[in-house]
Coordinates of C-alpha atoms in Angstrom, one line a residue:
X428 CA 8.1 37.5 -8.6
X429 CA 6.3 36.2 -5.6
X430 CA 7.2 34.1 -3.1
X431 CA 5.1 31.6 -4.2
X432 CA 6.5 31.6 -7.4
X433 CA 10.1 31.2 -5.8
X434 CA 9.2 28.0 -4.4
X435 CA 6.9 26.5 -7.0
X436 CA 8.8 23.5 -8.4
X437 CA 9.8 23.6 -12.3
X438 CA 8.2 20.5 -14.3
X439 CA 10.2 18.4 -15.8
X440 CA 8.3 16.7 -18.5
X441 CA 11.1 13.8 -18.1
X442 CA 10.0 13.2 -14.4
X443 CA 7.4 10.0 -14.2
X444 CA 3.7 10.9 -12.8
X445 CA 2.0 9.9 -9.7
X446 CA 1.7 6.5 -9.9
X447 CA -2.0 6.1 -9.8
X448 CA -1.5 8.5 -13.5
X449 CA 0.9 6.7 -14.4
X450 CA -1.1 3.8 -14.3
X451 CA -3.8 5.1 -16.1
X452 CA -1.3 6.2 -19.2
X453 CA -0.2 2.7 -19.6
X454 CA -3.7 1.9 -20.0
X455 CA -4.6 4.5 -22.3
X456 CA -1.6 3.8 -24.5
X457 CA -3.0 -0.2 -24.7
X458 CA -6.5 1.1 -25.3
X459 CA -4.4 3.0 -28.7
X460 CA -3.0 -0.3 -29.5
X461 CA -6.5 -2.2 -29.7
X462 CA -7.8 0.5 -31.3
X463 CA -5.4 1.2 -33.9
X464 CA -5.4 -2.8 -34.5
X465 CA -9.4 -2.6 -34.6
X466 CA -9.1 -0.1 -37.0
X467 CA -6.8 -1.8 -39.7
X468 CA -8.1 -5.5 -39.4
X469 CA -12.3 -4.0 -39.8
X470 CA -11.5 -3.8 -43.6
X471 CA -12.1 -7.5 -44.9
X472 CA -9.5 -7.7 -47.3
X473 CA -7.7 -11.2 -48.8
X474 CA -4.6 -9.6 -47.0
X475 CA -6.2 -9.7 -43.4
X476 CA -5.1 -12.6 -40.9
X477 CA -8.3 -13.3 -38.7
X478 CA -6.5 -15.7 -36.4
X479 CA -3.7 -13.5 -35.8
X480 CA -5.6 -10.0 -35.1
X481 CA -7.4 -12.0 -33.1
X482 CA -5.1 -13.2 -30.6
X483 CA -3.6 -10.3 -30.6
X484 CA -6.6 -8.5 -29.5
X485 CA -7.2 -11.2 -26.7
X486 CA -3.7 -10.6 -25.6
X487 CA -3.7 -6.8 -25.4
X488 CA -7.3 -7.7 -23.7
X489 CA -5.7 -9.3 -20.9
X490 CA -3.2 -6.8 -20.5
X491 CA -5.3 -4.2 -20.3
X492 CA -7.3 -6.4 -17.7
X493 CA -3.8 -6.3 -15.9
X494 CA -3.6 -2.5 -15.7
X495 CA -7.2 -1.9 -14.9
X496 CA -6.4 -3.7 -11.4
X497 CA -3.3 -1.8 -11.2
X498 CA -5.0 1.2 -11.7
X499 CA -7.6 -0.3 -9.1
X500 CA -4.7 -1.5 -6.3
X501 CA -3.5 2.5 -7.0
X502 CA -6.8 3.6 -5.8
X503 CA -6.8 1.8 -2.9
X504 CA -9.2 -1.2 -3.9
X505 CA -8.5 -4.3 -1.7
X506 CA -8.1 -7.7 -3.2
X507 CA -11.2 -8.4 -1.8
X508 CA -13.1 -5.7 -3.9
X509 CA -11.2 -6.4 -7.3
X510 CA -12.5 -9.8 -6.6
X511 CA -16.2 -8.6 -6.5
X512 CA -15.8 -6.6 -9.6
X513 CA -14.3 -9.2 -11.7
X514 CA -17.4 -12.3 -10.3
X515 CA -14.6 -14.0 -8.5
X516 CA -13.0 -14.7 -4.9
X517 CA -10.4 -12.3 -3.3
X518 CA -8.0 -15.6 -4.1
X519 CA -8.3 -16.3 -7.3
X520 CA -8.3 -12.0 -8.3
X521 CA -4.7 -12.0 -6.4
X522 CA -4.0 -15.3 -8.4
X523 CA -4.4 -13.9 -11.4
X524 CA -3.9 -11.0 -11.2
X525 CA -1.5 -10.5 -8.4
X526 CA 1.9 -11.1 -10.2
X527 CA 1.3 -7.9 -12.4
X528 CA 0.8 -5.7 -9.0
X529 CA 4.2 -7.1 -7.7
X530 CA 5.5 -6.4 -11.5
X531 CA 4.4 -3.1 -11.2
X532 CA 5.6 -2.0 -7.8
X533 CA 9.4 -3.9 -8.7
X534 CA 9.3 -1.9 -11.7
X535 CA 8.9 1.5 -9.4
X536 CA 5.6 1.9 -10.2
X537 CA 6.1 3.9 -13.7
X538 CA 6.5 2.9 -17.1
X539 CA 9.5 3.7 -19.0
X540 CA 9.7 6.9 -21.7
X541 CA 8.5 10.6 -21.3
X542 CA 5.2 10.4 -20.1
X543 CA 4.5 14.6 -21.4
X544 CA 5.8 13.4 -25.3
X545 CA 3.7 10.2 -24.8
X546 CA 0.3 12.0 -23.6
X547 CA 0.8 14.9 -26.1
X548 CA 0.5 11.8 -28.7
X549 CA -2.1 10.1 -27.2
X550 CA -4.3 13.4 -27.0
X551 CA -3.3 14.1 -30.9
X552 CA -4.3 10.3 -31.9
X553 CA -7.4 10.3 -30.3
X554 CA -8.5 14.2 -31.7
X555 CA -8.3 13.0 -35.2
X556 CA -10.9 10.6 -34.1
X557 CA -13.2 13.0 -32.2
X558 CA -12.5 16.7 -32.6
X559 CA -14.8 17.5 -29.6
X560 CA -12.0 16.1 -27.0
X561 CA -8.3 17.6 -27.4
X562 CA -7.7 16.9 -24.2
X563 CA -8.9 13.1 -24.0
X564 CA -6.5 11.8 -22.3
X565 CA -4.3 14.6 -20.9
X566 CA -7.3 15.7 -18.8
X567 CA -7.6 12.9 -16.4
X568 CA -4.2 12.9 -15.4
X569 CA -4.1 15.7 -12.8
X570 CA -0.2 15.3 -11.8
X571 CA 1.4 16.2 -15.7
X572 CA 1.0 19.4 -14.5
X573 CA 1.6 19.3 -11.2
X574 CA 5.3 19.3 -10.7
X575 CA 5.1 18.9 -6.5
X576 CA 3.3 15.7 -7.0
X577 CA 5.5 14.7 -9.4
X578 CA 8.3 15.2 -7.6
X579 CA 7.3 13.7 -4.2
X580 CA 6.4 10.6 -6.0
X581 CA 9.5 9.8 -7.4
X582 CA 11.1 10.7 -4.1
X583 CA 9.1 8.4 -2.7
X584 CA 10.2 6.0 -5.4
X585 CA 14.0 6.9 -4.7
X586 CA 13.5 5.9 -1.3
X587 CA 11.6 2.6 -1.6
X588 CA 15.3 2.0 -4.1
X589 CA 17.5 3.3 -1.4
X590 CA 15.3 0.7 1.1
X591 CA 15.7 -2.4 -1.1
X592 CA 19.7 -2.0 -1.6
X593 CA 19.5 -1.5 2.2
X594 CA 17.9 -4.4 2.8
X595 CA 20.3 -6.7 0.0
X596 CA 23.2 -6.3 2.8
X597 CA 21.1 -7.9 5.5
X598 CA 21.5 -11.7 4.4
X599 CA 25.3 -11.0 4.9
X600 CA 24.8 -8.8 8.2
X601 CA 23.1 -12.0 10.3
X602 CA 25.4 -14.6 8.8
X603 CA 28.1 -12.1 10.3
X604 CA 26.1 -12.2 13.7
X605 CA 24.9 -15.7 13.8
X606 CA 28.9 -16.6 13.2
X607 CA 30.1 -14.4 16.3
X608 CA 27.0 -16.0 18.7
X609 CA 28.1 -19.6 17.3
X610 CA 31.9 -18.8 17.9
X611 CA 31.1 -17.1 21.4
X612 CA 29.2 -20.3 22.7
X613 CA 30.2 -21.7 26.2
X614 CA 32.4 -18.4 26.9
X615 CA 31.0 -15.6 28.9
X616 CA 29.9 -13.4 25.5
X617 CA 27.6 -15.8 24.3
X618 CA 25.0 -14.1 25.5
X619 CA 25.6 -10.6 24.3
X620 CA 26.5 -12.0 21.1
X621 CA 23.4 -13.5 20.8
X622 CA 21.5 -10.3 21.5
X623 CA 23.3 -8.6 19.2
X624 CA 22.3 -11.4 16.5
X625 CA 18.5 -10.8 17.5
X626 CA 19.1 -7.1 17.1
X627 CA 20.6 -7.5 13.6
X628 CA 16.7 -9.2 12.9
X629 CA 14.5 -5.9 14.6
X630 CA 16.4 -3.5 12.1
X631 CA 16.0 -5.6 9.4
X632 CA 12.4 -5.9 11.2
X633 CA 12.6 -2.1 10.9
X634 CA 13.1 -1.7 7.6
X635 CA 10.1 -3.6 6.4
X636 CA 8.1 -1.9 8.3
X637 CA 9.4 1.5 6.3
X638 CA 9.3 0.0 3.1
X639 CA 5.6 -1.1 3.8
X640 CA 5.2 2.8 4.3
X641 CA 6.4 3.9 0.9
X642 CA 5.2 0.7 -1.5
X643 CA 2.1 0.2 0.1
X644 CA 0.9 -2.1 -2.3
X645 CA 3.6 -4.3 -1.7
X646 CA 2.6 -3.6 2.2
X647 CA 1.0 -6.6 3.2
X648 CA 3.9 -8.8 2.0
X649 CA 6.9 -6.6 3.7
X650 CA 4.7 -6.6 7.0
X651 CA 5.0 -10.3 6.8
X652 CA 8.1 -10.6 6.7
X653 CA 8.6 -8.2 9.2
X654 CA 6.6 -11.0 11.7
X655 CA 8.7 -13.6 10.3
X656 CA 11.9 -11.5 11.5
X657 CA 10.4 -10.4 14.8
X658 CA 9.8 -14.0 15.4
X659 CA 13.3 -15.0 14.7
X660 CA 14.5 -12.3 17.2
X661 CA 12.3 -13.6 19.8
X662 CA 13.6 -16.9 18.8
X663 CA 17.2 -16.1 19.3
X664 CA 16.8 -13.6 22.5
X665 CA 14.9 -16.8 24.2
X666 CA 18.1 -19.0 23.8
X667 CA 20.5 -17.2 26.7
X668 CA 22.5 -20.1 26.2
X669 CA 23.3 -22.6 23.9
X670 CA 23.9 -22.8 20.0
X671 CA 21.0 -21.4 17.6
X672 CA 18.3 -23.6 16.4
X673 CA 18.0 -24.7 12.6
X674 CA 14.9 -22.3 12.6
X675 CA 16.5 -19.2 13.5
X676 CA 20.4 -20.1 11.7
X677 CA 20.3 -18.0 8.2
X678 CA 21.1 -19.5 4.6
X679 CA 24.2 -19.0 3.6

């Protein structure tokens, strides 16, 4: 065996894709549910509901809708371009639309369930339709058989996970140091313990700034608040002396 082949990685067909393919398989398997729906309500039978089917459809419509910007935000698309495509403003696309991104991305960017089994089903589904294409979906997801890719996106998920518990224990962390400034005032280590306080808000800072890296569709939001902690820091490293303002004193 070649060296090459020592260091190839193994696929796990339980290991989520890429994202962006990801993505695109949640799509496909909604695209199955309107067409399988399609499919049993075209027979007009006494049995058939025409109300229901159809809000059913216009449900899976707008979900669909939801992962075609997903797929979009995946690709790179700005807010501004989704907007474009869909005939309305950058605002009202992230209106919309925005709270099924954020969705996505909590969710670590990955539906639940074997994605192999689930393509291998979708690919059989669709061949009893059209013969011609065995491969309908299977071939426009280029990471189910690329194990690497696979694997250095769910690392990358891993990480963003390690980052948010990481950042749970800073609420607690700058309580901890905003106490110790507040109990140091008028003694000599007031202002050391107020640097330390603005410290505890750069890493926090920090972090953001590295979570921004590995969700970057979540990036615009964690640089914000990266700003918003910066600020703070500059707030509290202003005051040598002197209790905290109610701007800069955390929630308890």
């Amino acid at each position: 065996m070649s060296e090459t082949d020592d260091t190839t990685p193994e696929r796990d067909p339980r290991l989520p894709l890429v994202p962006l393919d990801d993505a695109r398989l949640a799509r496909a398997m909604t695209l199955q549910q309107i067409g399988t729906i399609v499919l049993n309500d075209l027979p007009t039978t006494d049995e058939y509901d025409p109300v229901g089917g159809a809000l059913n459809l216009a449900r899976l419509a707008e979900k669909l809708t939801e992962q075609a910007v997903i797929i979009r935000r995946e690709q790179g698309a700005s807010w501004t371009e989704i907007g474009k495509e869909a005939g309305v403003s950058r605002q009202a696309a992230h209106d919309r639309w925005g709270s099924a991104v954020e969705t996505w991305v909590a969710l670590g960017q990955y539906r639940e369930g074997a994605p192999d089994f689930t393509v291998a089903q979708l690919d059989s589904w669709y061949a009893d339709i059209d013969p011609e294409r065995p491969d309908a979906v299977s071939s426009g997801l280029p990471s189910l058989h690329d194990p690497a890719a696979r694997r250095a996106a769910q690392d990358q998920r891993d990480e963003a996970r390690r980052l948010h518990t990481e950042l749970n224990t800073y609420p607690e962390l700058e309580k901890e140091a905003f106490n110790q400034s507040f109990g140091a005032t008028g003694t000599p280590e007031h202002p050391a313990r107020r640097r330390e306080w603005a410290a505890v808000h750069l890493e926090h800072a920090a972090l953001l700034d590295r979570l921004a890296q590995v969700e970057p569709l979540a990036a615009t939001e964690h640089r914000r608040r990266a700003r918003t902690q910066r600020s703070l820091a500059d707030e509290i490293a202003a005051e040598s002396t002197g209790t905290t303002t109610t701007q800069a004193e955390p929630a308890a």
